[in-house]
Coordinates of C-alpha atoms and ligand atoms in Angstrom, one line a residue:
M11 CA 171.4 36.9 130.2
N12 CA 170.4 36.1 126.7
N13 CA 167.2 35.1 125.1
I14 CA 164.3 36.5 127.5
K15 CA 161.4 37.3 126.6
L16 CA 159.8 40.9 126.8
I17 CA 156.7 42.0 126.0
A18 CA 155.4 45.6 125.2
T19 CA 151.9 46.0 126.0
T20 CA 149.8 48.6 124.5
T21 CA 146.7 50.0 124.3
F22 CA 144.1 48.0 121.7
G23 CA 144.6 49.5 118.3
L24 CA 148.1 50.7 118.6
E25 CA 150.1 47.6 117.9
S26 CA 150.9 48.4 114.7
T27 CA 152.7 51.8 115.7
V28 CA 154.4 49.6 118.8
K29 CA 155.7 47.4 116.4
R30 CA 156.8 50.1 113.9
E31 CA 158.6 51.8 116.6
L32 CA 160.5 48.3 117.6
L33 CA 161.4 47.8 114.1
N34 CA 163.2 51.5 113.9
L35 CA 164.9 50.3 117.1
G36 CA 166.2 47.2 115.3
Y37 CA 164.0 44.6 117.3
D38 CA 162.7 42.0 114.5
N39 CA 161.1 38.3 115.5
L40 CA 158.2 40.2 117.2
K41 CA 155.2 38.4 118.2
V42 CA 152.4 40.8 117.8
S43 CA 148.7 40.0 119.7
D44 CA 146.0 42.4 120.9
G45 CA 147.4 44.6 123.1
A46 CA 151.1 42.9 123.2
I47 CA 154.3 42.9 121.1
E48 CA 156.6 39.7 122.3
I49 CA 160.2 40.6 121.8
E50 CA 163.4 38.3 121.8
G51 CA 166.1 39.9 124.0
S52 CA 168.4 40.4 126.8
Y53 CA 168.3 41.9 130.5
N54 CA 170.1 45.1 128.8
D55 CA 166.9 45.7 126.2
I56 CA 165.3 46.5 129.3
P57 CA 166.4 50.2 130.0
R58 CA 166.6 50.6 126.0
L59 CA 162.7 49.8 125.7
N60 CA 161.7 51.5 128.7
I61 CA 163.8 54.7 128.0
N62 CA 162.8 54.7 124.0
L63 CA 159.6 53.6 123.1
R64 CA 156.6 56.2 122.8
S65 CA 153.3 54.5 122.1
S66 CA 153.9 51.2 124.4
D67 CA 152.4 51.3 128.0
R68 CA 155.1 49.1 129.7
I69 CA 157.5 46.3 129.2
L70 CA 156.9 43.2 131.1
L71 CA 159.7 40.6 131.6
V72 CA 158.1 37.0 130.6
M73 CA 159.1 34.4 133.5
G74 CA 157.2 31.4 132.0
R75 CA 154.3 30.2 130.2
F76 CA 152.2 27.1 130.6
K77 CA 149.1 25.3 130.7
A78 CA 147.1 25.0 134.2
L79 CA 143.5 23.1 134.2
S80 CA 144.1 22.8 138.1
F81 CA 145.4 24.8 141.4
D82 CA 148.4 22.4 141.2
D83 CA 149.2 23.1 137.5
L84 CA 149.5 26.2 138.4
F85 CA 151.2 25.6 141.9
E86 CA 153.8 23.4 140.3
G87 CA 153.8 25.5 136.8
T88 CA 155.1 28.8 139.0
K89 CA 157.4 27.0 141.0
S90 CA 159.5 25.5 138.7
L91 CA 160.5 29.0 137.3
P92 CA 164.1 30.5 138.1
W93 CA 162.4 33.3 140.7
G94 CA 165.2 33.5 142.8
D95 CA 167.6 34.2 139.6
I96 CA 165.9 37.8 139.7
I97 CA 164.3 38.3 142.8
P98 CA 166.7 38.9 145.9
E99 CA 166.1 37.8 149.7
D100 CA 164.9 41.7 150.4
G101 CA 162.8 41.5 147.1
H102 CA 159.4 43.3 147.7
F103 CA 157.3 41.1 145.4
I104 CA 153.6 41.7 144.7
I105 CA 151.3 39.7 142.9
T106 CA 148.5 40.7 140.8
G107 CA 146.1 38.9 138.0
K108 CA 143.8 38.2 135.5
S109 CA 141.8 35.4 134.1
V110 CA 139.8 35.5 130.8
K111 CA 137.9 32.2 129.5
S112 CA 139.8 30.0 131.6
T113 CA 139.0 26.8 134.1
L114 CA 140.8 29.0 136.9
Y115 CA 138.8 31.8 136.8
S116 CA 139.1 33.1 140.5
V117 CA 141.6 35.4 140.2
P118 CA 142.4 36.0 144.2
D119 CA 143.0 32.2 144.5
C120 CA 144.9 31.9 141.5
Q121 CA 147.5 35.0 142.8
S122 CA 147.6 33.4 146.6
I123 CA 148.7 30.2 144.7
V124 CA 151.2 31.9 142.6
E125 CA 152.5 33.8 145.6
K126 CA 152.9 30.5 147.8
A127 CA 154.8 29.0 144.8
I128 CA 157.6 31.8 144.7
V129 CA 157.6 31.9 148.5
D130 CA 158.6 27.9 148.3
K131 CA 161.1 28.2 145.5
L132 CA 162.6 31.7 147.0
K133 CA 162.9 29.5 150.3
Q134 CA 165.0 26.8 149.0
K135 CA 167.6 29.2 147.6
Y136 CA 167.7 31.6 150.6
K137 CA 167.1 29.2 153.4
V138 CA 164.7 31.5 155.3
S139 CA 161.3 31.5 157.0
W140 CA 160.1 34.7 156.6
F141 CA 160.7 37.2 153.8
Q142 CA 160.9 40.8 155.0
K143 CA 160.2 42.6 151.3
T144 CA 162.1 45.7 152.4
G145 CA 164.0 46.0 149.1
A146 CA 163.0 46.9 145.6
V147 CA 159.3 46.0 143.8
Y148 CA 159.0 43.1 141.9
K149 CA 155.4 43.1 140.7
V150 CA 154.6 39.6 139.4
Q151 CA 151.3 39.2 137.2
V152 CA 149.8 35.9 136.5
S153 CA 147.6 36.5 133.3
I154 CA 145.5 33.4 132.6
L155 CA 144.1 33.1 128.9
K156 CA 141.8 30.0 127.5
D157 CA 143.8 28.3 130.5
I158 CA 147.4 29.3 129.6
V159 CA 149.2 30.7 132.1
T160 CA 151.6 34.0 131.5
L161 CA 153.7 34.8 134.4
T162 CA 155.6 38.1 133.7
L163 CA 157.6 40.6 136.2
D164 CA 156.7 44.3 135.3
T165 CA 160.2 46.1 134.6
T166 CA 158.5 49.8 134.2
G167 CA 156.6 50.9 137.4
H168 CA 154.6 53.8 136.8
A169 CA 153.5 53.3 133.2
L170 CA 155.1 54.7 130.2
N171 CA 153.0 57.6 129.5
K172 CA 153.8 59.0 132.6
R173 CA 156.7 61.2 130.4
G174 CA 157.5 63.1 133.8
Y175 CA 156.9 66.6 131.7
R176 CA 152.8 66.9 132.4
D177 CA 152.2 67.8 136.1
N178 CA 149.0 69.7 135.2
A179 CA 146.5 69.0 132.8
V180 CA 143.2 70.4 131.5
A181 CA 139.6 68.1 131.5
A182 CA 140.2 64.6 129.5
P183 CA 143.7 65.2 128.6
L184 CA 144.8 62.8 125.8
K185 CA 147.8 60.2 127.4
E186 CA 150.8 60.8 125.9
T187 CA 151.0 57.6 124.4
I188 CA 148.1 57.8 122.2
A189 CA 149.2 61.4 121.3
H190 CA 152.1 59.7 120.1
A191 CA 150.2 56.9 118.3
L192 CA 148.0 59.5 116.6
I193 CA 151.1 61.2 115.2
D194 CA 152.6 57.9 114.0
L195 CA 149.6 56.9 112.3
C196 CA 149.6 60.1 110.2
Y197 CA 153.5 59.6 109.1
Y198 CA 154.4 62.8 110.7
R199 CA 157.4 64.3 109.0
P200 CA 159.3 66.8 111.1
E201 CA 160.2 69.1 108.0
R202 CA 156.1 69.8 107.8
T203 CA 154.3 72.2 110.1
L204 CA 152.3 70.9 112.6
L205 CA 149.0 72.2 114.2
D206 CA 146.8 71.6 117.2
P207 CA 144.0 74.3 117.5
C208 CA 142.5 72.7 120.7
C209 CA 145.8 71.9 122.2
G210 CA 144.3 71.7 126.1
S211 CA 147.6 70.7 128.3
G212 CA 149.5 70.5 124.8
T213 CA 150.3 66.5 124.9
I214 CA 150.1 66.3 121.2
A215 CA 152.4 69.2 120.4
I216 CA 154.8 68.3 122.9
E217 CA 154.7 64.8 121.6
A218 CA 155.7 65.9 118.3
A219 CA 158.3 68.2 119.3
L220 CA 160.0 65.3 121.2
K221 CA 159.6 63.1 118.4
A222 CA 160.9 65.8 116.0
K223 CA 163.9 66.3 118.1
N224 CA 164.3 62.7 118.5
I225 CA 164.2 63.1 122.3
A226 CA 163.9 59.5 123.9
P227 CA 160.2 59.7 126.2
G228 CA 161.5 57.8 129.1
I229 CA 165.5 60.1 129.2
S230 CA 164.6 61.8 132.7
R231 CA 162.0 59.3 134.6
K232 CA 162.5 56.4 136.4
F233 CA 161.9 52.9 136.2
V234 CA 161.4 50.3 138.5
S235 CA 163.7 47.9 137.4
E236 CA 166.9 50.4 138.0
D237 CA 166.6 49.2 141.5
W238 CA 167.1 45.4 140.3
D239 CA 170.6 43.7 140.6
I240 CA 169.7 42.0 137.5
I241 CA 170.4 45.0 135.5
D242 CA 174.1 46.9 136.2
A243 CA 173.5 50.6 136.6
S244 CA 176.1 51.1 133.5
V245 CA 173.4 49.6 131.2
W246 CA 171.4 52.2 132.2
K247 CA 173.8 54.9 132.3
G248 CA 174.8 53.6 128.6
A249 CA 171.1 53.8 127.3
R250 CA 170.2 57.2 128.5
S251 CA 173.7 58.2 126.7
K252 CA 172.8 57.0 123.8
A253 CA 169.5 58.8 123.8
F254 CA 171.1 62.2 124.9
S255 CA 173.8 61.6 122.2
S256 CA 171.1 61.1 119.5
I257 CA 169.2 64.1 120.2
K258 CA 168.8 66.5 117.4
V259 CA 170.1 69.7 119.1
D260 CA 169.9 72.1 116.2
F261 CA 166.9 70.8 114.8
M262 CA 164.0 73.2 115.1
P263 CA 160.4 71.7 114.4
S264 CA 157.5 74.2 113.0
I265 CA 154.8 73.6 115.4
Y266 CA 151.5 75.7 116.6
A267 CA 149.6 74.8 119.5
S268 CA 146.4 77.2 120.5
D269 CA 143.2 76.9 122.5
I270 CA 139.9 78.8 123.4
D271 CA 141.3 78.4 127.1
K272 CA 143.5 80.7 128.3
N273 CA 144.4 78.6 131.6
A274 CA 145.1 75.6 129.0
I275 CA 147.6 77.7 127.1
E276 CA 149.5 78.2 130.2
I277 CA 149.5 74.7 131.4
A278 CA 150.7 73.9 127.9
R279 CA 153.5 75.8 127.8
H280 CA 154.4 75.1 131.6
N281 CA 154.5 71.4 130.3
A282 CA 156.3 72.2 127.1
V283 CA 159.5 74.0 129.2
N284 CA 159.1 70.5 131.5
A285 CA 159.7 68.7 128.4
G286 CA 162.5 71.1 127.1
V287 CA 160.8 71.9 123.9
D288 CA 159.0 74.9 124.8
D289 CA 161.1 76.9 122.1
C290 CA 159.9 74.3 119.4
I291 CA 156.1 75.4 119.8
V292 CA 154.1 78.8 119.0
F293 CA 151.4 78.8 121.4
E294 CA 148.4 81.1 121.2
N295 CA 145.2 82.0 123.2
K296 CA 142.6 81.8 120.6
P297 CA 139.5 80.1 119.4
L298 CA 139.4 78.0 116.4
N299 CA 137.4 79.9 114.5
Q300 CA 140.1 82.8 114.6
V301 CA 143.3 80.4 113.7
K302 CA 144.6 81.1 110.2
L303 CA 146.8 78.7 108.6
P304 CA 150.3 79.6 108.9
C305 CA 151.8 78.2 106.1
R306 CA 150.5 76.0 102.8
Y307 CA 151.4 71.7 103.2
G308 CA 150.9 71.6 106.9
I309 CA 149.4 68.9 109.2
C310 CA 146.4 69.5 111.6
I311 CA 146.1 66.8 114.4
C312 CA 143.5 67.8 117.0
N313 CA 141.6 66.2 119.8
P314 CA 138.5 68.1 120.2
P315 CA 136.1 68.0 122.8
Y316 CA 133.6 65.3 122.2
A317 CA 130.8 66.5 124.2
E318 CA 130.6 63.4 126.4
R319 CA 133.6 64.4 128.3
M320 CA 133.5 68.3 128.1
G321 CA 131.7 71.0 126.6
E322 CA 127.9 71.4 125.5
I323 CA 126.9 69.6 122.3
D324 CA 125.9 72.6 120.5
E325 CA 129.4 74.6 121.0
V326 CA 131.1 71.1 120.4
E327 CA 129.5 70.9 116.7
Q328 CA 129.8 74.7 115.9
L329 CA 133.2 74.1 116.2
Y330 CA 133.3 70.9 114.2
R331 CA 132.0 73.2 111.7
D332 CA 134.5 75.8 112.2
M333 CA 137.2 73.2 111.9
G334 CA 135.6 72.1 108.2
K335 CA 135.6 76.0 107.3
L336 CA 139.5 76.4 108.3
F337 CA 140.4 73.9 105.8
R338 CA 137.8 74.4 103.0
D339 CA 140.1 76.7 100.9
D340 CA 143.4 74.9 101.3
N341 CA 143.3 71.3 100.1
T342 CA 147.1 71.4 100.6
W343 CA 146.8 70.5 104.4
S344 CA 146.4 67.1 105.7
V345 CA 143.7 66.9 108.7
Y346 CA 143.5 63.9 111.1
V347 CA 140.5 64.5 113.9
I348 CA 139.9 62.1 117.2
T349 CA 136.3 62.2 118.2
S350 CA 133.5 59.8 119.3
H351 CA 130.5 62.1 117.8
E352 CA 129.0 60.0 114.9
G353 CA 128.3 63.1 112.9
F354 CA 131.4 64.3 112.8
E355 CA 131.9 64.3 109.1
K356 CA 128.5 65.7 108.2
L357 CA 129.5 68.8 110.8
Y358 CA 133.0 69.1 109.4
G359 CA 131.5 69.3 105.7
K360 CA 133.3 66.2 104.1
R361 CA 133.5 62.3 104.1
A362 CA 137.1 61.5 105.8
D363 CA 139.6 59.7 103.3
K364 CA 140.2 57.2 106.0
K365 CA 138.7 56.1 109.4
R366 CA 140.8 54.3 112.0
K367 CA 139.0 53.0 115.2
L368 CA 140.6 53.5 118.7
F369 CA 140.1 53.6 122.4
N370 CA 140.7 57.0 124.2
G371 CA 140.6 55.5 127.4
S372 CA 137.3 53.6 127.6
V373 CA 135.8 55.9 125.0
K374 CA 135.5 54.2 121.4
V375 CA 136.4 56.6 119.1
D376 CA 137.3 57.2 115.4
Y377 CA 140.3 58.9 114.0
Y378 CA 139.6 60.5 110.5
Q379 CA 141.7 61.5 108.6
Y380 CA 141.8 64.0 105.5
F381 CA 145.0 63.6 103.1
G382 CA 146.5 67.0 101.8
L383 CA 148.3 67.3 98.7
R384 CA 152.1 66.3 98.8
P385 CA 154.3 69.1 99.2
P386 CA 156.6 69.3 95.7
K387 CA 159.9 67.9 95.8
Q388 CA 162.6 70.3 96.7
Ligands
SAM427 C1 139.8 67.0 124.9 S1 140.7 68.6 125.2 C2 142.2 68.6 124.7 C3 143.2 67.9 125.5 C4 144.5 67.8 125.0 N1 144.4 67.1 123.5 C5 145.3 67.6 125.9 O1 146.1 66.6 125.8 O2 145.0 67.8 127.2 C6 139.9 69.5 124.0 C7 140.2 71.2 124.1 O3 139.3 72.0 123.3 C8 139.5 73.1 123.5 N2 138.6 74.0 122.7 C9 137.2 74.0 123.1 N3 136.5 74.5 122.0 C10 137.3 75.3 121.4 C11 137.1 76.0 120.4 N4 136.4 76.9 119.9 N5 138.7 76.8 119.8 C12 139.8 76.3 120.4 N6 139.7 75.3 121.5 C13 138.6 74.9 121.6 C14 138.9 73.4 125.2 O4 139.4 74.1 125.7 C15 140.0 71.7 125.6 O5 141.1 72.2 126.0

């Protein structure tokens, strides 16, 4: 079916990254709002978006949107939508909900009204009085914002940051989707050398390697809508084959990742093997104050401890000073650091060229950006 609407959801602050990814995949007519980018497309776009997007959290299929000031409005609006075109007789539908600044504020009540309306609609189609719900999962989300109801179906399942390669992590790992956004926000070019001197589970290095080799993040994992009848298995197969054939097999990016913690390096290496990019990353177990810059004109992206979440304040502050020292004598390096520590610039010893506010989970952070000299034209 054509002319459906899909929503790529994202962490607040990463909308521009996801929009850029969508434009690169050839989508236009995008509507951007807080934490969401709406896309016009067809069912065949569901596999493509799930497999390829790097910074989006999930892909929702919009079933309908209408105003509701009463439970009757909600019931009738929900029942008018074509649920039976998508949910089969054995479909396992689940309702979740949220309501913000709306007349209908009781989320459990809204969920049960929506469920009743969907059951009524499906009964009309399947002529049964009871649904076994033994089949594929259809997670309906009722989202009410300022009295406007949006009903969606989640096509993703486990969120898109679950690429499948990170089966072990250090404390306070970055979400893979955020790690990718940090890379995107510094306009990383795969020809440049990348360094993460506090690599933990290796997320930034691995995401950079996946991007450099054009390996789609969802190439090897499963999505909940793969079990849906509305998308033929051949469409999923086609989207995966296209992703496989787009991999730059012979390209070898230059990526360095180190950490003071030996266990972290073992975990990071293991994750890189899982992701199939261990041959692109040089892992080393060493403290930041022993790191030597491997070349000129590199890019450092780093998610050091913030002291709020791990590490002691004195050690963390010394680490930030050491970071400043590492780059003090080489103005060809571009340095990008994400932290919630408000004294970062002072400890690093330099004002950032640019700062960007982001969220790392529920923690408000700044992404400090120091631009190095541009490499000479080859
Ligand atoms: C917030 S974690 C990084 C998480 C990582 N981005 C991930 O996704 O797993 C910070 C890391 O910095 C490392 N670290 C702390 N002090 C360090 C130092 N002086 N030199 C190098 N690494 C250090 C810790 O061992 C930890 O793995």
